[in-house]
Coordinates of C-alpha atoms and ligand atoms in Angstrom, one line a residue:
X1326 CA 0.2 0.2 0.2
X1327 CA 0.9 3.3 -0.4
X1328 CA 1.6 6.5 1.4
X1329 CA 0.7 10.3 0.5
X1330 CA 1.5 13.5 2.5
X1331 CA -0.5 16.2 1.9
X1332 CA 0.0 19.9 3.1
X1333 CA -3.0 21.4 4.1
X1334 CA -4.9 18.5 3.5
X1335 CA -7.3 20.6 6.4
X1336 CA -8.3 23.1 3.5
X1337 CA -11.2 23.4 1.2
X1338 CA -8.9 21.3 -2.1
X1339 CA -6.9 19.1 1.0
X1340 CA -10.1 17.9 2.4
X1341 CA -11.1 16.5 -0.6
X1342 CA -8.0 15.0 -2.1
X1343 CA -7.6 13.2 1.7
X1344 CA -10.7 11.4 0.7
X1345 CA -9.9 10.4 -3.5
X1346 CA -6.2 9.7 -1.9
X1347 CA -8.4 6.6 0.3
X1348 CA -10.1 5.6 -2.0
X1349 CA -8.0 4.8 -4.2
X1350 CA -6.3 2.6 -1.6
X1351 CA -3.2 5.1 -0.2
X1352 CA -2.8 6.0 3.1
X1353 CA -2.7 9.5 3.7
X1354 CA -0.7 11.8 6.3
X1355 CA -2.7 14.9 6.4
X1356 CA -0.2 17.9 7.5
X1357 CA -2.0 21.1 8.7
X1358 CA -1.6 24.1 11.0
X1359 CA -5.6 24.9 10.7
X1360 CA -4.1 28.9 9.3
X1361 CA -7.1 28.8 7.2
X1362 CA -8.3 25.5 7.6
X1363 CA -10.6 23.0 9.8
X1364 CA -10.4 19.9 11.7
X1365 CA -13.9 19.4 10.6
X1366 CA -12.8 19.1 7.2
X1367 CA -11.4 16.3 8.0
X1368 CA -13.7 15.0 10.9
X1369 CA -15.1 12.3 9.6
X1370 CA -11.5 10.4 7.9
X1371 CA -10.2 10.7 11.5
X1372 CA -11.3 6.9 12.7
X1373 CA -10.3 5.9 8.8
X1374 CA -8.0 3.4 8.9
X1375 CA -4.9 4.5 7.4
X1376 CA -5.8 7.9 8.2
X1377 CA -3.6 10.6 10.0
X1378 CA -3.3 14.0 10.7
X1379 CA -0.5 15.7 11.8
X1380 CA -1.3 19.4 13.6
X1381 CA 2.4 21.0 12.1
X1382 CA 3.0 24.8 10.1
X1383 CA 5.0 23.4 7.2
X1384 CA 7.1 26.5 6.8
X1385 CA 9.4 24.5 9.9
X1386 CA 11.1 21.9 9.0
X1387 CA 9.1 18.7 9.4
X1388 CA 9.6 14.6 9.3
X1389 CA 7.3 12.2 8.5
X1390 CA 7.9 8.8 9.7
X1391 CA 8.0 5.5 7.7
X1392 CA 7.9 5.1 4.1
X1393 CA 6.3 8.3 1.9
X1394 CA 5.3 7.8 -1.7
X1395 CA 3.7 11.2 -2.6
X1396 CA 3.6 14.9 -1.2
X1397 CA 1.2 16.7 -2.4
X1398 CA 1.9 20.7 -1.4
X1399 CA -1.1 22.3 -0.7
X1400 CA -0.8 24.8 2.1
X1401 CA -1.4 28.3 1.8
X1402 CA -3.8 31.1 2.7
X1403 CA -5.8 30.8 -0.9
X1404 CA -8.6 33.7 -0.1
X1405 CA -7.4 37.0 -1.3
X1406 CA -8.8 38.4 1.9
X1407 CA -6.4 35.3 3.6
X1408 CA -3.3 36.2 2.0
X1409 CA -3.5 40.2 2.6
X1410 CA -4.3 39.3 6.3
X1411 CA -1.6 36.9 6.2
X1412 CA 1.2 38.3 3.7
X1413 CA 4.2 37.1 5.8
X1414 CA 2.8 33.3 6.7
X1415 CA 2.0 33.1 2.6
X1416 CA 4.9 34.2 1.2
X1417 CA 6.8 31.9 3.7
X1418 CA 4.3 28.7 3.4
X1419 CA 4.6 29.4 -1.0
X1420 CA 8.7 29.4 0.1
X1421 CA 10.2 27.7 2.9
X1422 CA 7.0 25.0 3.2
X1423 CA 7.4 24.5 -0.4
X1424 CA 11.1 23.9 0.4
X1425 CA 10.2 21.4 3.3
X1426 CA 7.9 19.4 1.4
X1427 CA 10.2 18.8 -1.2
X1428 CA 13.1 18.4 1.3
X1429 CA 10.7 15.3 2.5
X1430 CA 10.0 14.3 -1.1
X1431 CA 13.3 14.0 -1.6
X1432 CA 14.2 12.9 1.2
X1433 CA 11.7 9.6 0.8
X1434 CA 12.1 9.3 -2.9
X1435 CA 8.5 10.6 -3.1
X1436 CA 6.5 11.9 -6.2
X1437 CA 6.0 15.6 -5.2
X1438 CA 3.1 17.1 -7.0
X1439 CA 2.8 21.4 -6.4
X1440 CA -0.6 23.3 -5.9
X1441 CA 0.4 26.0 -8.2
X1442 CA -2.6 28.9 -9.1
X1443 CA -3.8 30.5 -11.9
X1444 CA -2.7 33.8 -10.1
X1445 CA 1.2 33.0 -12.1
X1446 CA -0.7 34.3 -15.1
X1447 CA -1.5 37.9 -12.7
X1448 CA -3.6 40.3 -14.9
X1449 CA -3.1 38.3 -18.1
X1450 CA -2.5 40.0 -21.7
X1451 CA -2.8 36.7 -22.9
X1452 CA -6.3 35.4 -23.2
X1453 CA -7.2 32.2 -22.4
X1454 CA -4.0 31.3 -20.7
X1455 CA -1.6 28.6 -21.8
X1456 CA 1.1 26.9 -20.0
X1457 CA 3.5 29.0 -21.7
X1458 CA 2.3 31.8 -21.1
X1459 CA 4.9 33.8 -18.5
X1460 CA 2.3 36.4 -16.9
X1461 CA 1.9 40.0 -16.4
X1462 CA 2.6 40.2 -12.3
X1463 CA 2.8 43.5 -10.1
X1464 CA 5.4 42.3 -7.7
X1465 CA 4.9 44.9 -5.1
X1466 CA 1.3 45.3 -4.6
X1467 CA -0.9 43.2 -2.3
X1468 CA -1.4 40.7 -4.0
X1469 CA 2.3 39.8 -5.4
X1470 CA 2.6 38.2 -1.9
X1471 CA 0.7 34.7 -3.1
X1472 CA 1.6 35.2 -6.6
X1473 CA 5.2 35.8 -5.6
X1474 CA 5.3 32.5 -3.7
X1475 CA 3.8 30.5 -6.1
X1476 CA 5.9 31.5 -8.4
X1477 CA 9.1 31.1 -6.7
X1478 CA 7.5 27.8 -5.8
X1479 CA 7.3 26.8 -9.0
X1480 CA 11.3 27.6 -9.7
X1481 CA 11.7 25.6 -6.7
X1482 CA 10.0 22.5 -7.6
X1483 CA 11.4 22.5 -11.1
X1484 CA 14.9 23.3 -9.5
X1485 CA 14.6 20.2 -7.6
X1486 CA 13.6 17.7 -10.7
X1487 CA 16.5 19.3 -12.8
X1488 CA 18.7 19.1 -10.2
X1489 CA 18.2 16.2 -7.7
X1490 CA 16.4 14.8 -10.3
X1491 CA 12.9 15.0 -8.4
X1492 CA 9.5 13.3 -9.7
X1493 CA 7.2 16.8 -9.7
X1494 CA 4.1 17.7 -11.0
X1495 CA 2.7 21.5 -11.2
X1496 CA -0.7 21.7 -11.2
X1497 CA -1.7 25.5 -12.4
X1498 CA -5.3 25.8 -10.2
X1499 CA -8.1 28.5 -11.5
X1500 CA -10.9 29.0 -9.5
X1501 CA -12.8 26.6 -7.5
X1502 CA -15.7 25.9 -5.4
X1503 CA -17.8 23.6 -3.7
X1504 CA -19.0 22.5 -0.3
X1505 CA -16.2 22.7 2.4
X1506 CA -15.7 27.0 1.3
X1507 CA -15.6 28.4 4.5
X1508 CA -19.0 30.6 4.4
X1509 CA -16.6 33.7 5.3
X1510 CA -13.1 32.7 3.6
X1511 CA -14.1 36.2 1.1
X1512 CA -13.6 34.4 -2.3
X1513 CA -16.5 35.5 -4.4
X1514 CA -18.7 31.7 -4.3
X1515 CA -19.0 31.7 -1.1
X1516 CA -19.5 35.4 -0.3
X1517 CA -22.8 35.2 -3.4
X1518 CA -23.9 31.8 -2.4
X1519 CA -24.1 33.8 1.8
X1520 CA -25.5 36.6 0.5
X1521 CA -28.2 35.0 -1.3
X1522 CA -29.2 33.0 0.8
X1523 CA -29.4 35.5 4.1
X1524 CA -30.8 38.5 1.7
X1525 CA -27.9 40.3 2.4
X1526 CA -27.0 42.6 -0.7
X1527 CA -24.8 41.0 -2.9
X1528 CA -21.6 42.9 -3.1
X1529 CA -19.9 42.8 -6.8
X1530 CA -16.2 44.7 -7.0
X1531 CA -15.7 47.1 -9.6
X1532 CA -17.9 47.0 -12.7
X1533 CA -18.5 43.1 -12.1
X1534 CA -17.2 43.4 -15.5
X1535 CA -14.5 41.0 -14.8
X1536 CA -14.0 37.4 -16.3
X1537 CA -13.2 33.9 -14.1
X1538 CA -14.0 30.8 -14.7
X1539 CA -15.5 28.6 -12.2
X1540 CA -14.9 24.8 -11.9
X1541 CA -16.9 22.9 -9.4
X1542 CA -14.2 20.8 -6.8
X1543 CA -14.8 16.9 -8.1
X1544 CA -14.0 18.1 -11.9
X1545 CA -10.5 19.5 -10.1
X1546 CA -10.0 16.5 -8.2
X1547 CA -10.2 14.1 -10.8
X1548 CA -8.1 16.5 -12.8
X1549 CA -5.2 16.6 -10.6
X1550 CA -5.9 12.6 -9.4
X1551 CA -5.0 12.2 -13.6
X1552 CA -1.9 15.0 -13.3
X1553 CA -0.6 12.8 -10.8
X1554 CA -0.7 9.4 -12.0
X1555 CA 0.5 11.2 -15.6
X1556 CA 4.3 11.6 -17.0
X1557 CA 3.5 15.2 -17.5
X1558 CA 6.3 16.7 -15.7
X1559 CA 5.9 20.9 -16.9
X1560 CA 3.3 22.6 -15.6
X1561 CA -0.3 21.9 -16.5
X1562 CA -3.7 24.1 -16.5
X1563 CA -6.4 22.6 -14.8
X1564 CA -9.7 24.4 -14.4
X1565 CA -13.2 25.1 -16.7
X1566 CA -12.9 27.2 -19.6
X1567 CA -16.2 28.2 -19.0
X1568 CA -15.6 32.2 -18.5
X1569 CA -18.4 34.7 -17.8
X1570 CA -18.4 38.1 -15.5
X1571 CA -18.6 38.5 -11.8
X1572 CA -21.5 40.5 -12.3
X1573 CA -23.6 37.4 -14.5
X1574 CA -22.1 35.3 -11.7
X1575 CA -23.9 36.9 -8.6
X1576 CA -27.0 36.7 -11.2
X1577 CA -26.4 33.9 -11.4
X1578 CA -26.5 32.4 -7.9
X1579 CA -28.9 34.7 -7.4
X1580 CA -31.6 32.8 -9.8
X1581 CA -30.6 29.7 -8.2
X1582 CA -31.1 30.1 -5.1
X1583 CA -34.2 31.8 -5.6
X1584 CA -33.1 35.0 -3.5
X1585 CA -34.7 39.0 -3.9
X1586 CA -30.8 40.2 -2.5
X1587 CA -30.2 43.8 -4.5
X1588 CA -27.0 43.8 -5.9
X1589 CA -24.8 46.2 -4.3
X1590 CA -21.3 47.3 -6.5
X1591 CA -17.8 48.1 -3.8
X1592 CA -14.3 49.4 -5.2
X1593 CA -12.5 46.9 -7.0
X1594 CA -9.2 45.4 -4.7
X1595 CA -5.8 46.5 -6.2
X1596 CA -4.7 44.2 -9.1
X1597 CA -7.9 42.0 -8.9
X1598 CA -6.9 39.9 -12.9
X1599 CA -9.2 41.6 -15.7
X1600 CA -9.6 38.0 -17.4
X1601 CA -9.2 34.8 -16.5
X1602 CA -9.6 31.5 -18.5
X1603 CA -8.0 28.2 -18.6
X1604 CA -6.3 26.6 -22.2
X1605 CA -6.7 22.8 -21.2
X1606 CA -6.1 21.7 -24.5
X1607 CA -2.5 19.9 -22.6
X1608 CA -5.1 18.3 -19.7
X1609 CA -7.2 17.1 -22.6
X1610 CA -4.5 15.7 -24.7
X1611 CA -1.9 14.5 -22.2
X1612 CA -4.5 13.3 -19.1
X1613 CA -7.5 12.6 -21.1
X1614 CA -9.2 15.2 -18.8
X1615 CA -11.8 17.9 -19.3
X1616 CA -15.2 19.4 -16.6
X1617 CA -18.0 17.1 -16.6
X1618 CA -19.3 19.1 -14.1
X1619 CA -22.5 22.2 -15.5
X1620 CA -22.8 25.1 -13.2
X1621 CA -25.9 24.7 -12.7
X1622 CA -25.2 21.3 -10.6
X1623 CA -22.0 22.3 -9.6
X1624 CA -23.4 25.4 -7.5
X1625 CA -26.7 22.9 -6.5
X1626 CA -24.5 21.1 -4.1
X1627 CA -22.4 24.2 -3.4
X1628 CA -25.6 26.0 -2.0
X1629 CA -27.2 23.2 -0.5
X1630 CA -23.8 23.1 1.6
X1631 CA -23.5 26.8 2.7
X1632 CA -27.4 26.3 3.9
X1633 CA -26.8 23.6 6.1
X1634 CA -23.8 25.1 7.7
X1635 CA -25.5 28.6 8.1
X1636 CA -28.5 26.3 9.8
X1637 CA -26.3 25.1 12.1
X1638 CA -24.2 28.2 12.9
X1639 CA -28.3 29.6 13.1
X1640 CA -28.6 26.7 15.7
X1641 CA -25.6 27.1 17.3
X1642 CA -26.4 30.7 18.5
X1643 CA -30.5 29.9 19.6
Ligands
NAD2642 P1 -7.9 26.8 2.0 O1 -8.1 27.6 2.8 O2 -8.9 25.8 2.4 O3 -6.6 25.7 2.6 C1 -5.4 26.0 2.8 C2 -5.0 24.7 3.8 O4 -3.2 25.4 4.2 C3 -5.9 25.5 4.9 O5 -6.3 24.3 5.4 C4 -4.2 25.7 6.2 O6 -4.8 25.8 7.3 C5 -3.7 25.2 5.6 N1 -2.0 25.8 5.6 C6 -2.0 26.9 5.9 N2 -0.8 27.6 5.8 C7 -0.2 26.3 6.6 C8 1.5 26.2 6.6 N3 2.1 27.0 6.9 N4 1.3 24.7 7.4 C9 0.3 24.0 7.7 N5 -0.7 24.3 6.6 C10 -0.7 25.3 6.5 O7 -7.5 26.5 0.4 P2 -7.9 25.7 -0.5 O8 -8.8 26.7 -1.7 O9 -8.1 24.3 -0.3 O10 -6.4 25.7 -1.3 C11 -5.4 24.6 -1.5 C12 -4.4 24.9 -2.6 O11 -5.0 25.3 -4.0 C13 -3.9 25.9 -1.7 O12 -2.3 26.0 -2.2 C14 -4.1 27.4 -3.0 O13 -3.1 28.1 -3.1 C15 -4.1 26.6 -4.4 N6 -5.2 27.0 -5.2 C16 -6.9 27.2 -4.7 C17 -7.8 27.3 -5.6 C18 -8.7 27.4 -5.1 O14 -9.9 28.0 -6.8 N7 -9.3 26.7 -4.2 C19 -6.7 28.0 -6.8 C20 -6.0 28.3 -7.3 C21 -4.8 27.2 -6.2
UDP2643 N1 -15.4 39.3 -5.8 C1 -16.7 40.1 -5.7 N2 -17.7 40.6 -4.8 C2 -17.4 39.4 -3.8 C3 -15.9 38.7 -3.7 C4 -15.0 38.9 -5.1 O1 -17.2 40.7 -6.8 O2 -17.2 40.0 -2.0 C5 -15.2 39.6 -7.1 C6 -13.2 39.7 -6.9 O3 -12.8 41.2 -6.9 C7 -12.8 38.8 -8.7 C8 -13.6 38.2 -8.6 O4 -14.9 38.1 -7.3 O5 -13.2 39.9 -9.4 C9 -13.1 36.0 -8.1 O6 -12.7 36.8 -6.6 P1 -12.2 35.6 -5.2 O7 -12.0 36.8 -4.5 O8 -13.1 34.3 -5.6 O9 -10.9 35.0 -7.0 P2 -9.7 35.9 -7.0 O10 -10.2 35.1 -8.5 O11 -10.4 36.9 -7.2 O12 -8.8 35.2 -6.5

């Protein structure tokens, strides 16, 4: 039986990956310092054979006893609100955390997979974004702490591949949504769904004409798993090319919830990318992967999840 270490395993994506790895018959060591994640995300796995939880900050050196076959490095604040509040931790986990995770993979002769991001393309001047595009990032802007940390993490990963011969994969994840996002993590899906469900105004930033392309978590996990098992050593975009404006997205969520929330416009955050859409030709050709879950279906389960969480929170306060 093989064994996977998943850093950031108690977060949104990490917890779904822990489940997938267990379902594929691997043992899982979930390493997380609970900075933006929660034990609730993996509470249902704690009693499962082959699942271990290790509370640790991966920006500090760490060891894992016994054999390790895969290291999946997902630890990092991921919501703009989180990484603006945690700039130093974000830079540290992308640099030192990546270095420590690569060191673990090297010591164990394990395959390493880095969770990178569409943010390495910054506010892109090429559209849609292919993996060959080098990006347009402001290194000293407030988002630079995340973008540059991930760009450094990619460079470090490729250096370990070239210098140490480490077997590496790099996934560039585009906006992904689904159950287990934190209600108040500030990203657009939890924000709009929570606002629509509670009848609060839906806060569209800027004119709402900026675009994003949203991928459902099950599709993303399938793409990551295929990449992990493939022989593709170059960075690979995984995301859903279905692009829409944020204003259209707000209207879609409002209709899906059946809400009467008004839409209000708030200032656009500094360096907010104007467009974003993955070119997934490589994933299609090399991994035989493309997203399958339509937005309406993905939103249905996401809305049901947030409805249940908000009901629990209300019950806890009465
Ligand atoms: P998340 O905030 O839910 O999960 C991140 C997890 O990392 C949390 O559990 C947090 O506690 C943990 N963590 C942070 N710093 C740590 C540290 N120093 N040591 C140990 N654990 C630490 O966010 P997510 O959406 O699940 O994102 C997971 C990964 O995927 C991140 O690396 C993120 O950059 C990347 N990503 C996500 C998206 C997306 O749309 N969700 C898009 C692009 C990239
Ligand atoms: N956004 C918004 N209202 C919100 C939260 C976000 O209009 O309450 C916008 C944000 O300005 C960006 C897009 O939605 O243009 C996606 O934001 P998110 O924070 O989810 O991720 P990003 O793609 O910017 O990393």
